[in-house]
Amino acid sequence: MSEHPSRFTLVLKAAGDLRPEEAADVDAHVAICAECRAAAAEIERDRRDYEGRAEAERARLMAALADAPRELRPARGSRRAIGVGIAAVGLAAAAAIAIVVAVPFDRPGRGGAPSVAKPDIAFKGAMAVQIVAKRGAHQFSVRPGDALEAGDALRFAVTVPEAGYIAVLSVEAAGDVSVFYPEEPAPTAAPWPLRIEDRGRRELPGSIILDDARGAETYVVLFSPVPFSREAAERAASAISEGGRELPGGLEGRAFRVRKVAHGGP
Amino acid sequence: MVGDRERTVEGLHRKYAGLVYGLCLRILGARADADDAVQETFLAAFRGLDSFTYGESHLPWLYRIATNACLKAIRTRRRKSESPLDDPGRAPSPERDPVREIHARRALEGLIATLDERGQEILVAHYVAGMDQGQIAAALGISRRAVVKRLTKLRGLANDLWGGGSSRE
């Protein structure tokens, strides 16, 4: 690790919440960086300061919980907490690469252009994904390896085997990850991914308009029957874009690697 | 009777309270205020346990709750016209410059007053909690692009106030 870990990463390390390899990277950096060593020492000092009265504070908390009025308590039968098994750490900053807009696409039965009616590629015999691009009046299904141009509008259609959650992300050649779906801002109190209410096919709303960045880019569609975090999605997208087959947290994924080229390029 | 939820929150407190306290202390300055904010944080965690959907670490979620507890305390303090003062009982440390910290905290509170709630959260997450862009995006459930946009606006203001020295980018 050549760059400073963020202060929050040092806090995660102190909590023991980093994966072993990440923790080892942080340790290696801290060993040679006085600034980070000082930050880590400060974090530990504050923690020790609190530990001196933690038992008393915990007793105060438990007493408050015992006396908690009814409105503090959630209704019976409410949803259980769900985690997806991914450590919370940062990823490289992502560039802004696309916007979601409404672009009219041809539908089945409205002419000869390819439609988004039939998924192209199934994954693990379960989720299927189709990406349709529109360039001017021309509309075509995107295949892995295709060349896409700035201004192309992409539309995503997914077929899922059961109700669940999906997210669509983009990973650029440099590793920067951006989220296409769900669109921002995500409702912070609700599960982050898009909810799909039932099995079957869905076309995602709006279209992604490609910017003029060039080079390889991978579009990743993720599905899970249970909610997953944005962080988990970003990790999975990075993993799958690098050829990983086993995705963490029970996520299922499908990747399309394309080339973004100049207008009229090869 | 202690139920599962109480036990869960007790376990979270045992593991994370000292680290959450560190954040609250950096925001509020006084140990007593920070202790109260930690209590508020874990009470709110108890109420919102079902909304936890982040990764396996509860810390981003708790940090967000703690940030809001501290921002609420600052608003209350402002209504009472109290000044943010450093805690005389706080243990001195060689790395800390009390004068600079008080100045920074006053600047922080001044800047907070000019921002909407999302801006306040991002400000604290970046300049106080020391989260990077990806960590902020994950903790707040927004895109990294939105974080970058907000931070770009904040950076000039914050650099003026802190001389660019409070964040580790």
mmCIF file of N, CA, C and O in Angstrom, chain A residues 5-12 15 17 35-36 42-43 45-46 49-50 53 55 57-58 60-62 65 72-74 78-79 81-82 85-86 88 90-94 96 98 177 184 186 188 229-230 234, chain B residues 5-6 13-19 21 25-26 31 35-36 38-39 42-43 46-47 49-50 52-53 55-57 59-60 63-64 93 95-96 118 129-133 135 140-146 168:
data_model
loop_
_atom_site.group_PDB
_atom_site.id
_atom_site.type_symbol
_atom_site.label_atom_id
_atom_site.label_comp_id
_atom_site.label_asym_id
_atom_site.label_seq_id
_atom_site.Cartn_x
_atom_site.Cartn_y
_atom_site.Cartn_z
ATOM 1 N N PRO A 5 -3.687 4.965 3.862
ATOM 2 C CA PRO A 5 -5.067 4.509 4.038
ATOM 3 C C PRO A 5 -5.871 5.667 4.624
ATOM 4 O O PRO A 5 -5.312 6.524 5.307
ATOM 5 N N SER A 6 -7.156 5.693 4.343
ATOM 6 C CA SER A 6 -7.970 6.751 4.938
ATOM 7 C C SER A 6 -8.004 6.549 6.447
ATOM 8 O O SER A 6 -7.769 5.445 6.951
ATOM 9 N N ARG A 7 -8.310 7.603 7.152
ATOM 10 C CA ARG A 7 -8.433 7.486 8.604
ATOM 11 C C ARG A 7 -9.487 6.442 8.955
ATOM 12 O O ARG A 7 -9.329 5.656 9.881
ATOM 13 N N PHE A 8 -10.569 6.429 8.192
ATOM 14 C CA PHE A 8 -11.632 5.469 8.488
ATOM 15 C C PHE A 8 -11.148 4.034 8.280
ATOM 16 O O PHE A 8 -11.568 3.125 8.982
ATOM 17 N N THR A 9 -10.270 3.845 7.317
ATOM 18 C CA THR A 9 -9.694 2.507 7.135
ATOM 19 C C THR A 9 -8.881 2.117 8.367
ATOM 20 O O THR A 9 -8.910 0.957 8.803
ATOM 21 N N LEU A 10 -8.189 3.077 8.946
ATOM 22 C CA LEU A 10 -7.456 2.792 10.188
ATOM 23 C C LEU A 10 -8.426 2.418 11.313
ATOM 24 O O LEU A 10 -8.127 1.560 12.147
ATOM 25 N N VAL A 11 -9.577 3.075 11.319
ATOM 26 C CA VAL A 11 -10.585 2.751 12.337
ATOM 27 C C VAL A 11 -11.125 1.341 12.108
ATOM 28 O O VAL A 11 -11.294 0.562 13.061
ATOM 29 N N LEU A 12 -11.392 1.008 10.850
ATOM 30 C CA LEU A 12 -11.849 -0.355 10.537
ATOM 31 C C LEU A 12 -10.803 -1.374 10.946
ATOM 32 O O LEU A 12 -11.121 -2.451 11.444
ATOM 33 N N ALA A 15 -10.983 -1.887 14.552
ATOM 34 C CA ALA A 15 -12.160 -2.682 14.916
ATOM 35 C C ALA A 15 -11.987 -4.155 14.544
ATOM 36 O O ALA A 15 -12.783 -4.993 14.961
ATOM 37 N N ASP A 17 -12.181 -5.128 11.439
ATOM 38 C CA ASP A 17 -13.174 -5.343 10.385
ATOM 39 C C ASP A 17 -12.586 -5.360 8.979
ATOM 40 O O ASP A 17 -13.342 -5.347 8.003
ATOM 41 N N GLU A 35 2.960 9.561 9.859
ATOM 42 C CA GLU A 35 1.672 10.250 9.900
ATOM 43 C C GLU A 35 0.541 9.270 10.219
ATOM 44 O O GLU A 35 -0.320 9.527 11.068
ATOM 45 N N CYS A 36 0.566 8.142 9.544
ATOM 46 C CA CYS A 36 -0.480 7.143 9.776
ATOM 47 C C CYS A 36 -0.316 6.494 11.154
ATOM 48 O O CYS A 36 -1.301 6.137 11.797
ATOM 49 N N GLU A 42 -3.740 7.866 17.775
ATOM 50 C CA GLU A 42 -4.808 8.724 18.284
ATOM 51 C C GLU A 42 -6.121 7.947 18.391
ATOM 52 O O GLU A 42 -6.867 8.083 19.367
ATOM 53 N N ILE A 43 -6.392 7.127 17.386
ATOM 54 C CA ILE A 43 -7.612 6.313 17.411
ATOM 55 C C ILE A 43 -7.589 5.392 18.626
ATOM 56 O O ILE A 43 -8.585 5.255 19.348
ATOM 57 N N ARG A 45 -5.873 5.807 21.367
ATOM 58 C CA ARG A 45 -5.908 6.592 22.607
ATOM 59 C C ARG A 45 -7.353 6.959 22.966
ATOM 60 O O ARG A 45 -7.767 6.855 24.122
ATOM 61 N N ASP A 46 -8.115 7.379 21.953
ATOM 62 C CA ASP A 46 -9.524 7.719 22.219
ATOM 63 C C ASP A 46 -10.284 6.477 22.683
ATOM 64 O O ASP A 46 -11.137 6.551 23.571
ATOM 65 N N ASP A 49 -9.383 5.780 26.193
ATOM 66 C CA ASP A 49 -10.023 6.796 27.032
ATOM 67 C C ASP A 49 -11.455 6.352 27.358
ATOM 68 O O ASP A 49 -11.893 6.397 28.509
ATOM 69 N N TYR A 50 -12.150 5.867 26.341
ATOM 70 C CA TYR A 50 -13.540 5.448 26.554
ATOM 71 C C TYR A 50 -13.618 4.146 27.330
ATOM 72 O O TYR A 50 -14.530 3.959 28.161
ATOM 73 N N ARG A 53 -14.410 3.884 31.059
ATOM 74 C CA ARG A 53 -15.770 4.037 31.595
ATOM 75 C C ARG A 53 -16.797 3.299 30.736
ATOM 76 O O ARG A 53 -18.005 3.539 30.846
ATOM 77 N N GLU A 55 -17.852 0.211 30.771
ATOM 78 C CA GLU A 55 -18.814 -0.633 31.499
ATOM 79 C C GLU A 55 -19.957 0.209 32.048
ATOM 80 O O GLU A 55 -21.126 -0.159 31.958
ATOM 81 N N GLU A 57 -20.913 3.112 30.975
ATOM 82 C CA GLU A 57 -21.696 3.639 29.856
ATOM 83 C C GLU A 57 -22.606 2.548 29.277
ATOM 84 O O GLU A 57 -23.746 2.819 28.879
ATOM 85 N N ARG A 58 -22.095 1.329 29.264
ATOM 86 C CA ARG A 58 -22.907 0.216 28.743
ATOM 87 C C ARG A 58 -24.096 -0.038 29.678
ATOM 88 O O ARG A 58 -25.205 -0.316 29.231
ATOM 89 N N ARG A 60 -25.518 2.178 31.503
ATOM 90 C CA ARG A 60 -26.459 3.285 31.255
ATOM 91 C C ARG A 60 -27.281 3.006 30.002
ATOM 92 O O ARG A 60 -28.497 3.216 29.978
ATOM 93 N N LEU A 61 -26.624 2.488 28.977
ATOM 94 C CA LEU A 61 -27.324 2.174 27.734
ATOM 95 C C LEU A 61 -28.368 1.077 27.955
ATOM 96 O O LEU A 61 -29.525 1.195 27.524
ATOM 97 N N MET A 62 -27.955 0.017 28.646
ATOM 98 C CA MET A 62 -28.866 -1.106 28.840
ATOM 99 C C MET A 62 -30.066 -0.690 29.694
ATOM 100 O O MET A 62 -31.191 -1.149 29.469
ATOM 101 N N LEU A 65 -32.347 1.098 27.424
ATOM 102 C CA LEU A 65 -33.068 0.167 26.549
ATOM 103 C C LEU A 65 -34.168 -0.562 27.323
ATOM 104 O O LEU A 65 -35.258 -0.795 26.796
ATOM 105 N N LEU A 72 -39.888 3.112 20.848
ATOM 106 C CA LEU A 72 -38.487 2.817 20.544
ATOM 107 C C LEU A 72 -38.335 1.419 19.964
ATOM 108 O O LEU A 72 -37.333 1.092 19.353
ATOM 109 N N ARG A 73 -39.338 0.577 20.234
ATOM 110 C CA ARG A 73 -39.202 -0.826 19.850
ATOM 111 C C ARG A 73 -39.859 -1.074 18.498
ATOM 112 O O ARG A 73 -40.960 -0.616 18.259
ATOM 113 N N PRO A 74 -39.184 -1.791 17.653
ATOM 114 C CA PRO A 74 -39.754 -2.071 16.344
ATOM 115 C C PRO A 74 -40.959 -2.995 16.444
ATOM 116 O O PRO A 74 -41.089 -3.748 17.408
ATOM 117 N N SER A 78 -40.897 -7.491 12.082
ATOM 118 C CA SER A 78 -40.214 -6.633 11.130
ATOM 119 C C SER A 78 -39.009 -7.372 10.557
ATOM 120 O O SER A 78 -38.545 -8.358 11.090
ATOM 121 N N ARG A 79 -38.509 -6.824 9.469
ATOM 122 C CA ARG A 79 -37.458 -7.489 8.716
ATOM 123 C C ARG A 79 -36.193 -7.642 9.553
ATOM 124 O O ARG A 79 -35.820 -6.757 10.292
ATOM 125 N N ALA A 81 -32.138 -7.943 10.168
ATOM 126 C CA ALA A 81 -30.955 -7.343 9.560
ATOM 127 C C ALA A 81 -30.299 -8.327 8.605
ATOM 128 O O ALA A 81 -30.261 -9.520 8.863
ATOM 129 N N ILE A 82 -29.816 -7.810 7.509
ATOM 130 C CA ILE A 82 -29.194 -8.668 6.516
ATOM 131 C C ILE A 82 -27.823 -8.115 6.161
ATOM 132 O O ILE A 82 -27.677 -6.963 5.810
ATOM 133 N N GLY A 85 -21.734 -10.184 3.944
ATOM 134 C CA GLY A 85 -20.455 -10.838 4.121
ATOM 135 C C GLY A 85 -19.293 -10.191 3.402
ATOM 136 O O GLY A 85 -18.368 -10.859 2.996
ATOM 137 N N ILE A 86 -19.335 -8.886 3.264
ATOM 138 C CA ILE A 86 -18.226 -8.192 2.624
ATOM 139 C C ILE A 86 -17.675 -7.172 3.599
ATOM 140 O O ILE A 86 -18.414 -6.419 4.193
ATOM 141 N N ALA A 88 -16.090 -3.834 4.985
ATOM 142 C CA ALA A 88 -16.318 -2.464 4.551
ATOM 143 C C ALA A 88 -14.997 -1.739 4.377
ATOM 144 O O ALA A 88 -14.397 -1.327 5.333
ATOM 145 N N GLY A 90 -12.693 0.916 1.444
ATOM 146 C CA GLY A 90 -12.846 1.808 0.308
ATOM 147 C C GLY A 90 -12.282 1.214 -0.968
ATOM 148 O O GLY A 90 -11.477 0.311 -0.950
ATOM 149 N N LEU A 91 -12.733 1.775 -2.081
ATOM 150 C CA LEU A 91 -12.212 1.390 -3.381
ATOM 151 C C LEU A 91 -11.675 2.642 -4.055
ATOM 152 O O LEU A 91 -11.870 3.749 -3.597
ATOM 153 N N ALA A 92 -11.007 2.458 -5.167
ATOM 154 C CA ALA A 92 -10.472 3.607 -5.889
ATOM 155 C C ALA A 92 -11.598 4.515 -6.344
ATOM 156 O O ALA A 92 -12.713 4.075 -6.597
ATOM 157 N N ALA A 93 -11.316 5.804 -6.441
ATOM 158 C CA ALA A 93 -12.333 6.752 -6.876
ATOM 159 C C ALA A 93 -12.744 6.451 -8.302
ATOM 160 O O ALA A 93 -11.946 6.034 -9.130
ATOM 161 N N ALA A 94 -14.019 6.648 -8.565
ATOM 162 C CA ALA A 94 -14.528 6.372 -9.903
ATOM 163 C C ALA A 94 -14.801 7.663 -10.648
ATOM 164 O O ALA A 94 -15.137 8.674 -10.057
ATOM 165 N N ALA A 96 -16.947 9.973 -13.320
ATOM 166 C CA ALA A 96 -18.322 10.060 -13.777
ATOM 167 C C ALA A 96 -18.326 9.715 -15.254
ATOM 168 O O ALA A 96 -17.600 10.303 -16.037
ATOM 169 N N ALA A 98 -21.366 8.391 -17.128
ATOM 170 C CA ALA A 98 -22.597 8.257 -17.890
ATOM 171 C C ALA A 98 -23.744 8.905 -17.158
ATOM 172 O O ALA A 98 -23.644 9.206 -15.976
ATOM 173 N N VAL A 177 -14.963 2.269 -10.618
ATOM 174 C CA VAL A 177 -16.300 1.670 -10.653
ATOM 175 C C VAL A 177 -17.352 2.771 -10.574
ATOM 176 O O VAL A 177 -17.239 3.686 -9.753
ATOM 177 N N GLU A 184 -29.037 7.432 -8.557
ATOM 178 C CA GLU A 184 -28.863 8.236 -7.361
ATOM 179 C C GLU A 184 -30.008 9.244 -7.249
ATOM 180 O O GLU A 184 -30.583 9.620 -8.259
ATOM 181 N N ALA A 186 -29.856 7.080 -3.837
ATOM 182 C CA ALA A 186 -30.540 5.904 -3.316
ATOM 183 C C ALA A 186 -31.223 6.257 -2.006
ATOM 184 O O ALA A 186 -30.715 7.056 -1.240
ATOM 185 N N THR A 188 -31.673 6.025 1.539
ATOM 186 C CA THR A 188 -30.661 5.512 2.458
ATOM 187 C C THR A 188 -31.235 4.526 3.461
ATOM 188 O O THR A 188 -30.520 3.677 3.962
ATOM 189 N N SER A 229 -25.124 -4.650 -0.268
ATOM 190 C CA SER A 229 -24.674 -3.262 -0.117
ATOM 191 C C SER A 229 -24.031 -2.769 -1.406
ATOM 192 O O SER A 229 -23.573 -3.545 -2.247
ATOM 193 N N ARG A 230 -23.964 -1.475 -1.502
ATOM 194 C CA ARG A 230 -23.256 -0.865 -2.621
ATOM 195 C C ARG A 230 -21.800 -1.313 -2.625
ATOM 196 O O ARG A 230 -21.211 -1.586 -3.666
ATOM 197 N N GLU A 234 -19.756 -3.138 -5.558
ATOM 198 C CA GLU A 234 -18.541 -2.613 -6.179
ATOM 199 C C GLU A 234 -17.418 -3.646 -6.140
ATOM 200 O O GLU A 234 -16.653 -3.795 -7.093
ATOM 201 N N ARG B 5 -32.428 -8.302 20.593
ATOM 202 C CA ARG B 5 -32.029 -6.981 20.093
ATOM 203 C C ARG B 5 -31.137 -6.273 21.097
ATOM 204 O O ARG B 5 -30.137 -5.654 20.726
ATOM 205 N N GLU B 6 -31.505 -6.369 22.362
ATOM 206 C CA GLU B 6 -30.683 -5.736 23.391
ATOM 207 C C GLU B 6 -29.284 -6.348 23.403
ATOM 208 O O GLU B 6 -28.279 -5.646 23.512
ATOM 209 N N HIS B 13 -22.015 -2.306 21.102
ATOM 210 C CA HIS B 13 -21.420 -1.301 21.995
ATOM 211 C C HIS B 13 -20.058 -1.777 22.469
ATOM 212 O O HIS B 13 -19.080 -1.020 22.478
ATOM 213 N N ARG B 14 -20.013 -3.047 22.843
ATOM 214 C CA ARG B 14 -18.755 -3.599 23.352
ATOM 215 C C ARG B 14 -17.651 -3.495 22.286
ATOM 216 O O ARG B 14 -16.516 -3.159 22.588
ATOM 217 N N LYS B 15 -18.020 -3.759 21.073
ATOM 218 C CA LYS B 15 -17.003 -3.776 20.022
ATOM 219 C C LYS B 15 -16.662 -2.384 19.485
ATOM 220 O O LYS B 15 -15.500 -2.089 19.194
ATOM 221 N N TYR B 16 -17.687 -1.545 19.330
ATOM 222 C CA TYR B 16 -17.471 -0.325 18.561
ATOM 223 C C TYR B 16 -17.539 0.980 19.351
ATOM 224 O O TYR B 16 -17.187 2.035 18.812
ATOM 225 N N ALA B 17 -18.023 0.937 20.590
ATOM 226 C CA ALA B 17 -18.311 2.205 21.268
ATOM 227 C C ALA B 17 -17.073 3.095 21.379
ATOM 228 O O ALA B 17 -17.159 4.314 21.196
ATOM 229 N N GLY B 18 -15.925 2.509 21.679
ATOM 230 C CA GLY B 18 -14.719 3.322 21.822
ATOM 231 C C GLY B 18 -14.333 4.019 20.523
ATOM 232 O O GLY B 18 -13.806 5.140 20.537
ATOM 233 N N LEU B 19 -14.608 3.364 19.405
ATOM 234 C CA LEU B 19 -14.273 3.957 18.112
ATOM 235 C C LEU B 19 -15.304 5.014 17.718
ATOM 236 O O LEU B 19 -14.961 6.056 17.151
ATOM 237 N N TYR B 21 -16.917 6.697 19.878
ATOM 238 C CA TYR B 21 -16.589 7.806 20.784
ATOM 239 C C TYR B 21 -15.506 8.694 20.164
ATOM 240 O O TYR B 21 -15.573 9.929 20.245
ATOM 241 N N LEU B 25 -15.965 12.597 19.716
ATOM 242 C CA LEU B 25 -15.062 13.524 20.389
ATOM 243 C C LEU B 25 -14.443 14.491 19.390
ATOM 244 O O LEU B 25 -14.286 15.686 19.679
ATOM 245 N N ARG B 26 -14.102 14.003 18.230
ATOM 246 C CA ARG B 26 -13.525 14.880 17.198
ATOM 247 C C ARG B 26 -14.528 15.919 16.735
ATOM 248 O O ARG B 26 -14.163 17.029 16.370
ATOM 249 N N ARG B 31 -15.702 15.516 26.282
ATOM 250 C CA ARG B 31 -15.935 14.084 26.552
ATOM 251 C C ARG B 31 -17.384 13.810 26.950
ATOM 252 O O ARG B 31 -17.973 12.816 26.519
ATOM 253 N N ASP B 35 -19.759 11.343 25.096
ATOM 254 C CA ASP B 35 -20.401 10.196 25.762
ATOM 255 C C ASP B 35 -21.907 10.179 25.478
ATOM 256 O O ASP B 35 -22.492 9.124 25.202
ATOM 257 N N ASP B 36 -22.518 11.352 25.571
ATOM 258 C CA ASP B 36 -23.963 11.423 25.314
ATOM 259 C C ASP B 36 -24.270 11.052 23.865
ATOM 260 O O ASP B 36 -25.258 10.373 23.577
ATOM 261 N N VAL B 38 -22.560 9.070 22.015
ATOM 262 C CA VAL B 38 -22.404 7.616 21.870
ATOM 263 C C VAL B 38 -23.675 6.917 22.354
ATOM 264 O O VAL B 38 -24.177 5.985 21.715
ATOM 265 N N GLN B 39 -24.202 7.380 23.477
ATOM 266 C CA GLN B 39 -25.465 6.801 23.971
ATOM 267 C C GLN B 39 -26.571 6.961 22.933
ATOM 268 O O GLN B 39 -27.306 6.013 22.639
ATOM 269 N N PHE B 42 -26.205 4.486 20.032
ATOM 270 C CA PHE B 42 -26.576 3.078 20.225
ATOM 271 C C PHE B 42 -28.071 2.920 20.518
ATOM 272 O O PHE B 42 -28.650 1.881 20.196
ATOM 273 N N LEU B 43 -28.676 3.954 21.079
ATOM 274 C CA LEU B 43 -30.135 3.916 21.195
ATOM 275 C C LEU B 43 -30.767 3.944 19.805
ATOM 276 O O LEU B 43 -31.712 3.203 19.517
ATOM 277 N N PHE B 46 -30.392 0.666 18.153
ATOM 278 C CA PHE B 46 -31.399 -0.272 18.640
ATOM 279 C C PHE B 46 -32.704 -0.091 17.870
ATOM 280 O O PHE B 46 -33.317 -1.066 17.422
ATOM 281 N N ARG B 47 -33.088 1.180 17.709
ATOM 282 C CA ARG B 47 -34.328 1.450 16.982
ATOM 283 C C ARG B 47 -34.220 1.014 15.527
ATOM 284 O O ARG B 47 -35.176 0.538 14.948
ATOM 285 N N LEU B 49 -32.089 -1.176 14.036
ATOM 286 C CA LEU B 49 -31.305 -2.383 13.760
ATOM 287 C C LEU B 49 -31.766 -3.087 12.487
ATOM 288 O O LEU B 49 -30.959 -3.627 11.736
ATOM 289 N N ASP B 50 -33.049 -3.037 12.227
ATOM 290 C CA ASP B 50 -33.575 -3.726 11.046
ATOM 291 C C ASP B 50 -33.160 -3.054 9.743
ATOM 292 O O ASP B 50 -33.279 -3.641 8.676
ATOM 293 N N PHE B 52 -30.201 -2.083 9.054
ATOM 294 C CA PHE B 52 -28.796 -2.319 8.745
ATOM 295 C C PHE B 52 -28.675 -3.203 7.511
ATOM 296 O O PHE B 52 -29.080 -4.348 7.507
ATOM 297 N N THR B 53 -28.127 -2.630 6.445
ATOM 298 C CA THR B 53 -27.994 -3.407 5.214
ATOM 299 C C THR B 53 -26.608 -3.282 4.614
ATOM 300 O O THR B 53 -26.383 -3.671 3.483
ATOM 301 N N GLY B 55 -22.314 -3.782 4.680
ATOM 302 C CA GLY B 55 -21.503 -4.988 4.675
ATOM 303 C C GLY B 55 -21.377 -5.586 6.057
ATOM 304 O O GLY B 55 -22.147 -5.283 6.960
ATOM 305 N N GLU B 56 -20.407 -6.439 6.246
ATOM 306 C CA GLU B 56 -20.342 -7.156 7.510
ATOM 307 C C GLU B 56 -19.886 -6.271 8.658
ATOM 308 O O GLU B 56 -20.103 -6.600 9.809
ATOM 309 N N SER B 57 -19.231 -5.167 8.354
ATOM 310 C CA SER B 57 -18.885 -4.230 9.416
ATOM 311 C C SER B 57 -20.067 -3.320 9.691
ATOM 312 O O SER B 57 -20.645 -2.734 8.777
ATOM 313 N N LEU B 59 -19.628 -0.664 11.343
ATOM 314 C CA LEU B 59 -19.048 0.632 11.652
ATOM 315 C C LEU B 59 -19.502 1.770 10.732
ATOM 316 O O LEU B 59 -19.805 2.864 11.223
ATOM 317 N N PRO B 60 -19.564 1.569 9.403
ATOM 318 C CA PRO B 60 -20.059 2.675 8.571
ATOM 319 C C PRO B 60 -21.466 3.104 8.975
ATOM 320 O O PRO B 60 -21.777 4.301 9.011
ATOM 321 N N TYR B 63 -21.226 4.912 12.307
ATOM 322 C CA TYR B 63 -20.616 6.228 12.108
ATOM 323 C C TYR B 63 -21.643 7.214 11.563
ATOM 324 O O TYR B 63 -21.639 8.376 11.915
ATOM 325 N N ARG B 64 -22.486 6.706 10.689
ATOM 326 C CA ARG B 64 -23.485 7.618 10.127
ATOM 327 C C ARG B 64 -24.483 8.042 11.203
ATOM 328 O O ARG B 64 -24.848 9.210 11.296
ATOM 329 N N SER B 93 -2.407 15.053 24.503
ATOM 330 C CA SER B 93 -1.626 14.134 23.677
ATOM 331 C C SER B 93 -0.646 14.949 22.861
ATOM 332 O O SER B 93 -0.920 16.090 22.504
ATOM 333 N N GLU B 95 0.233 14.729 19.840
ATOM 334 C CA GLU B 95 -0.130 15.032 18.461
ATOM 335 C C GLU B 95 -1.186 16.127 18.369
ATOM 336 O O GLU B 95 -1.418 16.678 17.314
ATOM 337 N N ARG B 96 -1.853 16.391 19.467
ATOM 338 C CA ARG B 96 -2.970 17.319 19.402
ATOM 339 C C ARG B 96 -2.537 18.735 19.758
ATOM 340 O O ARG B 96 -1.815 18.941 20.712
ATOM 341 N N ARG B 118 -27.439 16.593 3.879
ATOM 342 C CA ARG B 118 -26.552 15.698 3.154
ATOM 343 C C ARG B 118 -25.132 16.280 3.094
ATOM 344 O O ARG B 118 -24.138 15.578 3.258
ATOM 345 N N ALA B 129 -14.426 12.141 10.053
ATOM 346 C CA ALA B 129 -14.306 10.671 10.141
ATOM 347 C C ALA B 129 -13.165 10.166 9.263
ATOM 348 O O ALA B 129 -12.667 9.069 9.480
ATOM 349 N N GLY B 130 -12.758 10.968 8.287
ATOM 350 C CA GLY B 130 -11.631 10.575 7.445
ATOM 351 C C GLY B 130 -11.971 9.469 6.469
ATOM 352 O O GLY B 130 -11.134 8.636 6.143
ATOM 353 N N MET B 131 -13.207 9.442 5.993
ATOM 354 C CA MET B 131 -13.589 8.440 5.002
ATOM 355 C C MET B 131 -13.141 8.894 3.617
ATOM 356 O O MET B 131 -13.164 10.091 3.308
ATOM 357 N N ASP B 132 -12.771 7.937 2.780
ATOM 358 C CA ASP B 132 -12.496 8.296 1.398
ATOM 359 C C ASP B 132 -13.812 8.298 0.626
ATOM 360 O O ASP B 132 -14.882 7.993 1.169
ATOM 361 N N GLN B 133 -13.711 8.644 -0.637
ATOM 362 C CA GLN B 133 -14.951 8.831 -1.412
ATOM 363 C C GLN B 133 -15.795 7.563 -1.465
ATOM 364 O O GLN B 133 -17.017 7.607 -1.332
ATOM 365 N N GLN B 135 -15.858 5.093 0.643
ATOM 366 C CA GLN B 135 -16.429 4.789 1.960
ATOM 367 C C GLN B 135 -17.625 5.695 2.261
ATOM 368 O O GLN B 135 -18.626 5.245 2.827
ATOM 369 N N LEU B 140 -23.349 6.370 2.928
ATOM 370 C CA LEU B 140 -24.537 7.211 2.741
ATOM 371 C C LEU B 140 -25.486 6.654 1.694
ATOM 372 O O LEU B 140 -26.578 7.185 1.505
ATOM 373 N N GLY B 141 -25.061 5.629 1.001
ATOM 374 C CA GLY B 141 -25.950 5.049 -0.005
ATOM 375 C C GLY B 141 -26.148 5.944 -1.207
ATOM 376 O O GLY B 141 -27.228 5.993 -1.805
ATOM 377 N N ILE B 142 -25.108 6.701 -1.566
ATOM 378 C CA ILE B 142 -25.197 7.554 -2.755
ATOM 379 C C ILE B 142 -24.045 7.184 -3.683
ATOM 380 O O ILE B 142 -23.153 6.435 -3.311
ATOM 381 N N SER B 143 -24.069 7.733 -4.879
ATOM 382 C CA SER B 143 -23.019 7.376 -5.835
ATOM 383 C C SER B 143 -21.730 8.109 -5.491
ATOM 384 O O SER B 143 -21.745 9.190 -4.893
ATOM 385 N N ARG B 144 -20.635 7.515 -5.916
ATOM 386 C CA ARG B 144 -19.346 8.175 -5.686
ATOM 387 C C ARG B 144 -19.298 9.487 -6.464
ATOM 388 O O ARG B 144 -18.680 10.453 -6.042
ATOM 389 N N ARG B 145 -19.977 9.497 -7.577
ATOM 390 C CA ARG B 145 -20.020 10.717 -8.379
ATOM 391 C C ARG B 145 -20.646 11.863 -7.574
ATOM 392 O O ARG B 145 -20.172 13.002 -7.590
ATOM 393 N N ALA B 146 -21.724 11.537 -6.869
ATOM 394 C CA ALA B 146 -22.383 12.560 -6.062
ATOM 395 C C ALA B 146 -21.466 13.029 -4.935
ATOM 396 O O ALA B 146 -21.430 14.219 -4.604
ATOM 397 N N ARG B 168 -7.133 13.507 5.324
ATOM 398 C CA ARG B 168 -6.053 12.680 4.820
ATOM 399 C C ARG B 168 -6.517 12.109 3.502
ATOM 400 O O ARG B 168 -7.304 11.191 3.478
#
